mmCIF file with all atom_site columns, C-alpha atoms in Angstrom:
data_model
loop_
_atom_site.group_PDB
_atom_site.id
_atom_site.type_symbol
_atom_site.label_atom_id
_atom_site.label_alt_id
_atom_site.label_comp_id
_atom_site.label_asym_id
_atom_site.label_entity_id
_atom_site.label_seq_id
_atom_site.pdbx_PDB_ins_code
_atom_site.Cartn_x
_atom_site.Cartn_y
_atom_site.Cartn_z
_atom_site.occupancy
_atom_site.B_iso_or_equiv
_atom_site.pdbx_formal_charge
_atom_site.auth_seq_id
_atom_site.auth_comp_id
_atom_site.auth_asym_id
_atom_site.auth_atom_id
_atom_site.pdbx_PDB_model_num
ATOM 1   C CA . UNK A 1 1   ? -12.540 -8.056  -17.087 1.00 0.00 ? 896  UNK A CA 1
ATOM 2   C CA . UNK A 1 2   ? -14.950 -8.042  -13.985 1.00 0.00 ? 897  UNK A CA 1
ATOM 3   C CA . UNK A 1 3   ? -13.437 -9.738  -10.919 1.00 0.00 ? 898  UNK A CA 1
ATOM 4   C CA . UNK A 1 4   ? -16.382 -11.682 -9.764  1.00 0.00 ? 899  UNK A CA 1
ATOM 5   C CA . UNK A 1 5   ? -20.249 -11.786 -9.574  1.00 0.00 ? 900  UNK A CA 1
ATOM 6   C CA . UNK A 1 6   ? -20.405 -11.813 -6.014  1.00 0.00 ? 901  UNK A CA 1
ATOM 7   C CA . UNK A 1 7   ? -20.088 -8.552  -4.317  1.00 0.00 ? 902  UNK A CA 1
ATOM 8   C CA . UNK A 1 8   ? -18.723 -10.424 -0.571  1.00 0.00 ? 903  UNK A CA 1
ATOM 9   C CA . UNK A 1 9   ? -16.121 -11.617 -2.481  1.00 0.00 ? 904  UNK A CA 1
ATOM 10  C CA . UNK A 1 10  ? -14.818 -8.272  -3.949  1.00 0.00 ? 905  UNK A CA 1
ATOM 11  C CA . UNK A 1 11  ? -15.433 -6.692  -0.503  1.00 0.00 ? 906  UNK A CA 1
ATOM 12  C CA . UNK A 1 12  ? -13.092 -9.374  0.945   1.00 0.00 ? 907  UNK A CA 1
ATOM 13  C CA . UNK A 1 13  ? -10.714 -8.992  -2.213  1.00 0.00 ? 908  UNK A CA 1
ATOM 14  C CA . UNK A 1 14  ? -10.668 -5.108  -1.771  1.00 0.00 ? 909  UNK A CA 1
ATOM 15  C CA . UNK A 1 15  ? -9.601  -5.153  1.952   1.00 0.00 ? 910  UNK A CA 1
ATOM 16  C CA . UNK A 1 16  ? -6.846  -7.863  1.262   1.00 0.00 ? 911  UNK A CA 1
ATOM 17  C CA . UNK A 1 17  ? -5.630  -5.582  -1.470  1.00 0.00 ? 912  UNK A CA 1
ATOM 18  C CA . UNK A 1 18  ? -5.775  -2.103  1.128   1.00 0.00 ? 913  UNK A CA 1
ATOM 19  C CA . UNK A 1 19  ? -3.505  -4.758  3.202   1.00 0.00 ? 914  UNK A CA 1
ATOM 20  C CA . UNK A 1 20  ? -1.166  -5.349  0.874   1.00 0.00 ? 915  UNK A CA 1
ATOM 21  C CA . UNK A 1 21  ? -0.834  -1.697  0.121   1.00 0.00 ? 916  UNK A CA 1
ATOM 22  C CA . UNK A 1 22  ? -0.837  -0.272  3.263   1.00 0.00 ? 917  UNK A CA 1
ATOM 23  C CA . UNK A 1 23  ? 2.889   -1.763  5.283   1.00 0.00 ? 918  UNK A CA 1
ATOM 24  C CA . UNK A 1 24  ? 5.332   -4.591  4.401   1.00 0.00 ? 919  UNK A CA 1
ATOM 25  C CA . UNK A 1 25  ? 4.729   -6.176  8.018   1.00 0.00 ? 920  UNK A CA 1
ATOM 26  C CA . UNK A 1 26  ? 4.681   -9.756  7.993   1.00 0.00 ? 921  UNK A CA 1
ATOM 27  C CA . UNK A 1 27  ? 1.262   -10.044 10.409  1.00 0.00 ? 922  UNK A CA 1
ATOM 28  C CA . UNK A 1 28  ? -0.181  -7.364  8.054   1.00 0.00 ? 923  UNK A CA 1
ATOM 29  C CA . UNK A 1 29  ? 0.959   -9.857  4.977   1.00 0.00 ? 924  UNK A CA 1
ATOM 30  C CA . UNK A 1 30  ? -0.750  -12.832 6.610   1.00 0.00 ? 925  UNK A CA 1
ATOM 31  C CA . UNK A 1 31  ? -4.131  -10.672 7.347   1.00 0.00 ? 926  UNK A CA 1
ATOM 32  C CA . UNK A 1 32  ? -3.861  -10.108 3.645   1.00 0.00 ? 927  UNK A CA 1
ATOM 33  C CA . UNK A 1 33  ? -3.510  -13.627 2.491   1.00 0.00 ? 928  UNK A CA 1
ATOM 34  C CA . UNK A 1 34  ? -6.621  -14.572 4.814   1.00 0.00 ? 929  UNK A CA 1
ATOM 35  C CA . UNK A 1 35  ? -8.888  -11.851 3.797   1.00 0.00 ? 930  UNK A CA 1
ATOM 36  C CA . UNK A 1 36  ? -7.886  -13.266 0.084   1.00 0.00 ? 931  UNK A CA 1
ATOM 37  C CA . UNK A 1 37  ? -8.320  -17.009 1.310   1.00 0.00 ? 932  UNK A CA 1
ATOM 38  C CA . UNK A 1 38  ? -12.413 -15.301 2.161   1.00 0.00 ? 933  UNK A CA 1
ATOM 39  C CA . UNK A 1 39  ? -12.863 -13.974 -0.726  1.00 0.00 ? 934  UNK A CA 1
ATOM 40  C CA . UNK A 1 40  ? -11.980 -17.568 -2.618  1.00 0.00 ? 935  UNK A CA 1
ATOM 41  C CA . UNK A 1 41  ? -13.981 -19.128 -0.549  1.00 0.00 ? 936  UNK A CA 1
ATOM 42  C CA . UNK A 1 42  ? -16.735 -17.366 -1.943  1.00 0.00 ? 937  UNK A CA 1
ATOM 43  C CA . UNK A 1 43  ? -15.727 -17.179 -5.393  1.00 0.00 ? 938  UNK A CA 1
ATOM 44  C CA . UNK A 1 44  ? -13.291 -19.838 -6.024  1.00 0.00 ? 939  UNK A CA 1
ATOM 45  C CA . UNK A 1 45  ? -12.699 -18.281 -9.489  1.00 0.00 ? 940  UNK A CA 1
ATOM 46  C CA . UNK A 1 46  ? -11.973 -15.301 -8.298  1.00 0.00 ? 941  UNK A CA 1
ATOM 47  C CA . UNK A 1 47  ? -8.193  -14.683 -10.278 1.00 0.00 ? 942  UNK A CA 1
ATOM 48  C CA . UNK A 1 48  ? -7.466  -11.305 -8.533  1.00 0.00 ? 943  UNK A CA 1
ATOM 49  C CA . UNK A 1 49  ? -8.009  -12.935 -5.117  1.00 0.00 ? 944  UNK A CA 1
ATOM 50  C CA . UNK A 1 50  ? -5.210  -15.538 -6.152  1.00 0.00 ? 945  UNK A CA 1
ATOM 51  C CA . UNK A 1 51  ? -2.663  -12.229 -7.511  1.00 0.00 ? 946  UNK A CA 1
ATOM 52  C CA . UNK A 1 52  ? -3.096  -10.878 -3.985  1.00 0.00 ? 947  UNK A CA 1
ATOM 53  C CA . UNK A 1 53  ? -1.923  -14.019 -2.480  1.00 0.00 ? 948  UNK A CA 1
ATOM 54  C CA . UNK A 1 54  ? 1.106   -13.963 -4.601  1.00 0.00 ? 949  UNK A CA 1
ATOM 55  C CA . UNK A 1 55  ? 2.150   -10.804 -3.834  1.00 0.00 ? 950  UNK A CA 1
ATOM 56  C CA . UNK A 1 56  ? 1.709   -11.095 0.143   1.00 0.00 ? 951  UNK A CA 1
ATOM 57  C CA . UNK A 1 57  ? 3.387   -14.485 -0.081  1.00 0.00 ? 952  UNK A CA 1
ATOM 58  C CA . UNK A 1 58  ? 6.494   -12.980 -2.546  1.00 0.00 ? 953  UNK A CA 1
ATOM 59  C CA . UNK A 1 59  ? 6.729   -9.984  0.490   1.00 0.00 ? 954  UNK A CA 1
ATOM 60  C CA . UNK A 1 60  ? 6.655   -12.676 3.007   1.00 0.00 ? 955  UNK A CA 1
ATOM 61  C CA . UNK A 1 61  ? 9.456   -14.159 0.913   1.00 0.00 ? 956  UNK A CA 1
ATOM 62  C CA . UNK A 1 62  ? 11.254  -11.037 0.710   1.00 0.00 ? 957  UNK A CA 1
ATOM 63  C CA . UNK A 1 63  ? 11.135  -10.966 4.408   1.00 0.00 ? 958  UNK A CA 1
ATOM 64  C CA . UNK A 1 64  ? 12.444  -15.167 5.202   1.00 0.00 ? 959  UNK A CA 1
ATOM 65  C CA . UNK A 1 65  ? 14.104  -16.454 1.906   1.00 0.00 ? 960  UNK A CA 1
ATOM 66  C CA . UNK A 1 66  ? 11.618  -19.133 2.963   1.00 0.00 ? 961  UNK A CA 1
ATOM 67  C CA . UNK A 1 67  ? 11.225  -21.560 -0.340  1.00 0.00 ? 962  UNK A CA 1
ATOM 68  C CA . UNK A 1 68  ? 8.097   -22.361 1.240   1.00 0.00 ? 963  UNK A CA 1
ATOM 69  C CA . UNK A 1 69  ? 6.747   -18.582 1.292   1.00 0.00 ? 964  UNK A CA 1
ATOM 70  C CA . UNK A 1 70  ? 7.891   -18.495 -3.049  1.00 0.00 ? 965  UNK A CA 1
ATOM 71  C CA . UNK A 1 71  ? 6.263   -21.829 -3.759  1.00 0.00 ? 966  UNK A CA 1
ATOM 72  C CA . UNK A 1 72  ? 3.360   -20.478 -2.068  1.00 0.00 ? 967  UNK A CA 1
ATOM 73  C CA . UNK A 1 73  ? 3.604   -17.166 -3.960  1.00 0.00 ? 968  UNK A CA 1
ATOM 74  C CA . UNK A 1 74  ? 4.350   -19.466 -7.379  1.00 0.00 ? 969  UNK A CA 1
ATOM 75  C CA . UNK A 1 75  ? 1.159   -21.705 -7.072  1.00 0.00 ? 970  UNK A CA 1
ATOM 76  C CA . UNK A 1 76  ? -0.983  -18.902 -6.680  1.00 0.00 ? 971  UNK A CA 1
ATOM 77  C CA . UNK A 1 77  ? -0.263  -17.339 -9.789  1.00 0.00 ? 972  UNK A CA 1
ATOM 78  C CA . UNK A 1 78  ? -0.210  -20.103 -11.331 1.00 0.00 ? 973  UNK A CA 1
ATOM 79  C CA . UNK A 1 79  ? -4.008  -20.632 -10.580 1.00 0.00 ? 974  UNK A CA 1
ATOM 80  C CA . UNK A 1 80  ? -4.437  -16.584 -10.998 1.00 0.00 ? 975  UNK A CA 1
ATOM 81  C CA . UNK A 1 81  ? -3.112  -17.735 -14.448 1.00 0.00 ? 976  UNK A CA 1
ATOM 82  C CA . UNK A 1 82  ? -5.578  -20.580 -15.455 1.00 0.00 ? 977  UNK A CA 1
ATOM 83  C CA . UNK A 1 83  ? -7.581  -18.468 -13.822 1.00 0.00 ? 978  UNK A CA 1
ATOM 84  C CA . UNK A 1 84  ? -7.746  -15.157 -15.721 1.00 0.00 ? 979  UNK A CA 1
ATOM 85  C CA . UNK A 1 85  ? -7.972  -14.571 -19.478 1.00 0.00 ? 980  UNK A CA 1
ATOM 86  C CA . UNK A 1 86  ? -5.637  -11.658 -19.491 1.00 0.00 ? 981  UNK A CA 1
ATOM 87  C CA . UNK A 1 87  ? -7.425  -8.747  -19.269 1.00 0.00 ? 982  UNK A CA 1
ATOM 88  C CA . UNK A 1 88  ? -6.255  -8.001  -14.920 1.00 0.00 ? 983  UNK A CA 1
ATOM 89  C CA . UNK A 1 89  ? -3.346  -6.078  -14.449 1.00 0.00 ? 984  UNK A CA 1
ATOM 90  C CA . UNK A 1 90  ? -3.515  -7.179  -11.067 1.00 0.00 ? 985  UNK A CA 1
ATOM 91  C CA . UNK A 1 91  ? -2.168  -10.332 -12.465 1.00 0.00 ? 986  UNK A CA 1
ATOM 92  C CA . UNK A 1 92  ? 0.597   -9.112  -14.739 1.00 0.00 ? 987  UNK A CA 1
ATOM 93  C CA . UNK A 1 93  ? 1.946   -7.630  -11.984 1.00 0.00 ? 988  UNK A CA 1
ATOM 94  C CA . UNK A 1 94  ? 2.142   -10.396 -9.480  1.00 0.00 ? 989  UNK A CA 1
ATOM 95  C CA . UNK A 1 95  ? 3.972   -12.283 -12.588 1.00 0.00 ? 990  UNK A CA 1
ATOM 96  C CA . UNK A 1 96  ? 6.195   -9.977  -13.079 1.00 0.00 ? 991  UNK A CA 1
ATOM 97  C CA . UNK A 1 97  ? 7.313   -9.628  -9.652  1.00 0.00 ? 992  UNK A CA 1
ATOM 98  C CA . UNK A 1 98  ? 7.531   -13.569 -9.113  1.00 0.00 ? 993  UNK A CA 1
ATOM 99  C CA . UNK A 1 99  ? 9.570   -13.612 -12.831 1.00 0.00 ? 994  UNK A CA 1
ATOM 100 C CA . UNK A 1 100 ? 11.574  -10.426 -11.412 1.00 0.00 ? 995  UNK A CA 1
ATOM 101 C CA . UNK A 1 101 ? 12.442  -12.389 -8.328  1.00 0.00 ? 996  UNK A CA 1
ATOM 102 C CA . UNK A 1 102 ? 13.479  -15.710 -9.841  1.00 0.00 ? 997  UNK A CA 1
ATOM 103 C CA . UNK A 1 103 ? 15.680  -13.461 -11.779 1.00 0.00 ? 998  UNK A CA 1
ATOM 104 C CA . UNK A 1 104 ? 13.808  -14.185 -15.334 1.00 0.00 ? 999  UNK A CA 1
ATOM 105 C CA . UNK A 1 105 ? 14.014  -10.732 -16.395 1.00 0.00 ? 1000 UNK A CA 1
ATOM 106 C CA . UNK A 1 106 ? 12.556  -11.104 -19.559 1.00 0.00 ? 1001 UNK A CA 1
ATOM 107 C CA . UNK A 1 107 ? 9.076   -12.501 -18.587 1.00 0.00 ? 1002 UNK A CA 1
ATOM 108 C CA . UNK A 1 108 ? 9.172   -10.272 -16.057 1.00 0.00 ? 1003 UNK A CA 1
ATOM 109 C CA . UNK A 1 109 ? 9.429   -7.621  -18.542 1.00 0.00 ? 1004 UNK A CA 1
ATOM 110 C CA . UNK A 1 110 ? 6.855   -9.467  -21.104 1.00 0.00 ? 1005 UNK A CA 1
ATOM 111 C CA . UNK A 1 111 ? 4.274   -9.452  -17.688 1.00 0.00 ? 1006 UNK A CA 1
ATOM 112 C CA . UNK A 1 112 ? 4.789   -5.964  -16.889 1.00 0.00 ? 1007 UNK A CA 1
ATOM 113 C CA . UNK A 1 113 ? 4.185   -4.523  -21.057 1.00 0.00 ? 1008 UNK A CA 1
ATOM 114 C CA . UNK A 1 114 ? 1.136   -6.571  -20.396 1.00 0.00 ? 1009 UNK A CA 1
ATOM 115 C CA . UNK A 1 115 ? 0.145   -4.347  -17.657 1.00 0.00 ? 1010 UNK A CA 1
ATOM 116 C CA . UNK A 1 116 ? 0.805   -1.217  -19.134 1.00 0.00 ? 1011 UNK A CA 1
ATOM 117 C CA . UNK A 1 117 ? -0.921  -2.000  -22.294 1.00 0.00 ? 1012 UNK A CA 1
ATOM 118 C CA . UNK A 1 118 ? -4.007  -2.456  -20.369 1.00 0.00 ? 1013 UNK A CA 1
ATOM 119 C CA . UNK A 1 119 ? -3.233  0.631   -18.232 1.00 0.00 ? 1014 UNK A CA 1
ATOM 120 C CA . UNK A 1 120 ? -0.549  2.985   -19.431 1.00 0.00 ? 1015 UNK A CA 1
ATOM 121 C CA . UNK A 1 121 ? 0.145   4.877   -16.510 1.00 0.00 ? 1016 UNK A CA 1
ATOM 122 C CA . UNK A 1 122 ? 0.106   1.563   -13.850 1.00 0.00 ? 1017 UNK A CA 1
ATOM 123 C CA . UNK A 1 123 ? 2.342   2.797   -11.228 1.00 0.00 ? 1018 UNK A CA 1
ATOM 124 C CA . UNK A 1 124 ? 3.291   -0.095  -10.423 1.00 0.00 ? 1019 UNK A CA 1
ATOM 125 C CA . UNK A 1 125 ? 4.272   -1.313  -13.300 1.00 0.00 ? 1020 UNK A CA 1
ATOM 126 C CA . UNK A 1 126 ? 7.067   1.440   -13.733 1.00 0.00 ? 1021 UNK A CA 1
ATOM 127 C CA . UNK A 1 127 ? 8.627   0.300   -10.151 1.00 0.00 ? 1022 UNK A CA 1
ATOM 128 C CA . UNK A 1 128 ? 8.806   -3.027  -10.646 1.00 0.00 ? 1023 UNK A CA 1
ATOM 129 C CA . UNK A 1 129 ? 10.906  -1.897  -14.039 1.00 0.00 ? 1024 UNK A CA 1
ATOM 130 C CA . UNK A 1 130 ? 12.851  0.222   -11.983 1.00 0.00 ? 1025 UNK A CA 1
ATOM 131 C CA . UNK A 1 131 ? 13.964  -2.561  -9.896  1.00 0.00 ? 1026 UNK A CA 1
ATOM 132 C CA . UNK A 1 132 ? 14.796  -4.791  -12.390 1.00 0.00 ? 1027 UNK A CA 1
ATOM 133 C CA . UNK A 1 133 ? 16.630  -2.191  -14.037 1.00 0.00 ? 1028 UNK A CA 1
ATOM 134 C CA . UNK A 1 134 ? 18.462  -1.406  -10.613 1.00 0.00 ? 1029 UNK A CA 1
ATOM 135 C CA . UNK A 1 135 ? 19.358  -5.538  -10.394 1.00 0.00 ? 1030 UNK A CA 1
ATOM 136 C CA . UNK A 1 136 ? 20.435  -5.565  -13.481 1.00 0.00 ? 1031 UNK A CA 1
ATOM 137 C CA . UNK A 1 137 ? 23.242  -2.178  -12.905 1.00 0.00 ? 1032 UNK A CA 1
ATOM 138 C CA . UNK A 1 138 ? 21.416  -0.246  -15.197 1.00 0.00 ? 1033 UNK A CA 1
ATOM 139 C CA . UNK A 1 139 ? 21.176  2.600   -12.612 1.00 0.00 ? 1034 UNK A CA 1
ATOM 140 C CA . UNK A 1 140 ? 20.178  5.676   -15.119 1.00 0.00 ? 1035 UNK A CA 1
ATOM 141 C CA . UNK A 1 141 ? 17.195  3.802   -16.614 1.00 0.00 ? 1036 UNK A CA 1
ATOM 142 C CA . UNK A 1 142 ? 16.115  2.539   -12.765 1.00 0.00 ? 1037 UNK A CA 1
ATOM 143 C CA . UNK A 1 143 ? 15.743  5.929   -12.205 1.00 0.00 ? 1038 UNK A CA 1
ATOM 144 C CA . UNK A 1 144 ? 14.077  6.930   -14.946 1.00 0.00 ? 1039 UNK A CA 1
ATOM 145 C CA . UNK A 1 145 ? 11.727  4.767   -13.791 1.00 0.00 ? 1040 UNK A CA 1
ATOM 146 C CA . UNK A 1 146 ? 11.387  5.555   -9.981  1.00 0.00 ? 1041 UNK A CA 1
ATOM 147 C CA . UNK A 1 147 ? 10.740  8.993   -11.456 1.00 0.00 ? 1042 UNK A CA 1
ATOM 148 C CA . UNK A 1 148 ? 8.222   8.223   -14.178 1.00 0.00 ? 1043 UNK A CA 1
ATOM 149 C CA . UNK A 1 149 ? 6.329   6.475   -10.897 1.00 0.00 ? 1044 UNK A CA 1
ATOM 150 C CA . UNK A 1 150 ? 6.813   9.504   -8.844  1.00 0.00 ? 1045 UNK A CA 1
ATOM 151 C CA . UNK A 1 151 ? 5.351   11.830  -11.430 1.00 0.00 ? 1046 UNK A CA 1
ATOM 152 C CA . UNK A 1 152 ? 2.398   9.586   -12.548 1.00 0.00 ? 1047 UNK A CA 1
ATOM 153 C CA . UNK A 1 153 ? 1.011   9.798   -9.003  1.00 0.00 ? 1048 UNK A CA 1
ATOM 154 C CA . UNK A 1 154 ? 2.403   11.759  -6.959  1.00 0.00 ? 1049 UNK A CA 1
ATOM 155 C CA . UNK A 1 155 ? 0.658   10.976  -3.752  1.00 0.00 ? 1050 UNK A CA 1
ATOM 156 C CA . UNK A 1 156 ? 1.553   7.188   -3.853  1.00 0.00 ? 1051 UNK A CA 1
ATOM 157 C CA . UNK A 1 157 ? 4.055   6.749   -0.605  1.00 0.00 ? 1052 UNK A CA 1
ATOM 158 C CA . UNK A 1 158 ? 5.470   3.248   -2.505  1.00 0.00 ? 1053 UNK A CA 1
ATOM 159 C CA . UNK A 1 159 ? 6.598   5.240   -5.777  1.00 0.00 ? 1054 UNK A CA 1
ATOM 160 C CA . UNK A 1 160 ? 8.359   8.022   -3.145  1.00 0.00 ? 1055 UNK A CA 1
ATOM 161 C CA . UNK A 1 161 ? 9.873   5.191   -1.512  1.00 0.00 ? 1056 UNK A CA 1
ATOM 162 C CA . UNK A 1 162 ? 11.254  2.715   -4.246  1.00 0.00 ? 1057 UNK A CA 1
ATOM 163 C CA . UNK A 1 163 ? 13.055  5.737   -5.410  1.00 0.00 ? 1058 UNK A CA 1
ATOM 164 C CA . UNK A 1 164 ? 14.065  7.106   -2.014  1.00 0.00 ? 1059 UNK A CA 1
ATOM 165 C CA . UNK A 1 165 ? 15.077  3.449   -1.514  1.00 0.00 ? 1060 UNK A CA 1
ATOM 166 C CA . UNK A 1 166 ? 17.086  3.675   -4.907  1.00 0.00 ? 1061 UNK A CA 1
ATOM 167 C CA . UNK A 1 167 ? 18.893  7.298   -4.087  1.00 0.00 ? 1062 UNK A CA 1
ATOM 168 C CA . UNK A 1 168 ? 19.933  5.454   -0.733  1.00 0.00 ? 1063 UNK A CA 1
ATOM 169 C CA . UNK A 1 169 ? 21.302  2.398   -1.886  1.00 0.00 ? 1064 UNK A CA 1
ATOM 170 C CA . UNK A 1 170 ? 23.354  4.555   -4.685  1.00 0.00 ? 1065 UNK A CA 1
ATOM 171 C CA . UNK A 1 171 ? 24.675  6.547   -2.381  1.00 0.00 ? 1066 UNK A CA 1
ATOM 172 C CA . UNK A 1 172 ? 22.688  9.486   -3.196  1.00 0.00 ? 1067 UNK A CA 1
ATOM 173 C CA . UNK A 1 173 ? 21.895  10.634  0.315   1.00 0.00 ? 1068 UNK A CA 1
ATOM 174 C CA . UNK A 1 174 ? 20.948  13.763  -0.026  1.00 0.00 ? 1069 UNK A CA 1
ATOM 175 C CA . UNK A 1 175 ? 18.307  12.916  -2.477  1.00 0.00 ? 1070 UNK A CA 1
ATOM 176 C CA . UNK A 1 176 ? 17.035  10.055  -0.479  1.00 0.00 ? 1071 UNK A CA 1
#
């Protein structure tokens, strides 16, 4: 589906999104949220924008417990939602990380099939089942995972270090 009409927008969108990819710093989080707020108040319909907001405000959640920070995160999918007819992975995966974290495993797991069906080899998409899988004490199949990620792209520090992560908090150190 294309994002928006208006090329500002995107521009903001994109840099919001390098952001949230880039560190899980709280001041980086909150640049990210404003450079999403720009791009939606250029586009106001712009779904993706609303995604990135939930997943700066669910890592600002991960960093307070603040109810505040998941509400936050939780209304803007829900407008991603109303939002978007579907077809952005972007917003599958924001679901399934809110669904992951409220500890609804299965529409977290219905949100991230969603995303792979649109793009079968979405990184992403293959941590955030790790994790679940790793909450849920299935350790061989969180690996499995984690190492799916790895091998899909190599180059991608978060996939290195959700399964570094993993190897550490299993007791693996040598691996981590």
């Amino acid at each position: 589906a294309k994002p928006t009409e208006n090329t500002d927008a995107y521009v903001f969108y994109l840099e919001g999104s390098g952001r949230l990819r880039s560190s899980r710093d709280e001041d980086v989080m909150r640049i990210a949220i404003t450079l999403f707020e720009k791009a939606l108040d250029i586009d106001p319909r712009f779904a993706r924008a609303y995604a990135g907001i939930c997943e700066a405000e669910l890592r600002l959640f991960e960093a307070s417990r603040s109810s505040g920070d998941f509400e936050a995160a939780q209304d803007a999918c829900q407008k991603a939602t109303e939002l978007d007819p579907g077809l952005n992975i972007e917003i599958h995966l924001a679901l399934g990380n809110l669904f992951r974290y409220r500890g609804w495993y299965d529409q977290a797991e219905e949100q991230l099939n969603r995303a792979l069906a649109l793009d079968p080899v979405a990184v992403d998409a293959y941590i955030q089942f790790g994790q679940i899988r790793q909450e849920q004490d299935r350790r061989g199949e969180a690996e499995e995972y984690y190492l799916q990620a790895v091998e899909l792209k190599r180059n991608y520090w978060r996939a290195h270090e959700a399964l570094g992560s993993f190897y550490y908090r299993t007791e693996r150190y040598e691996e981590a």
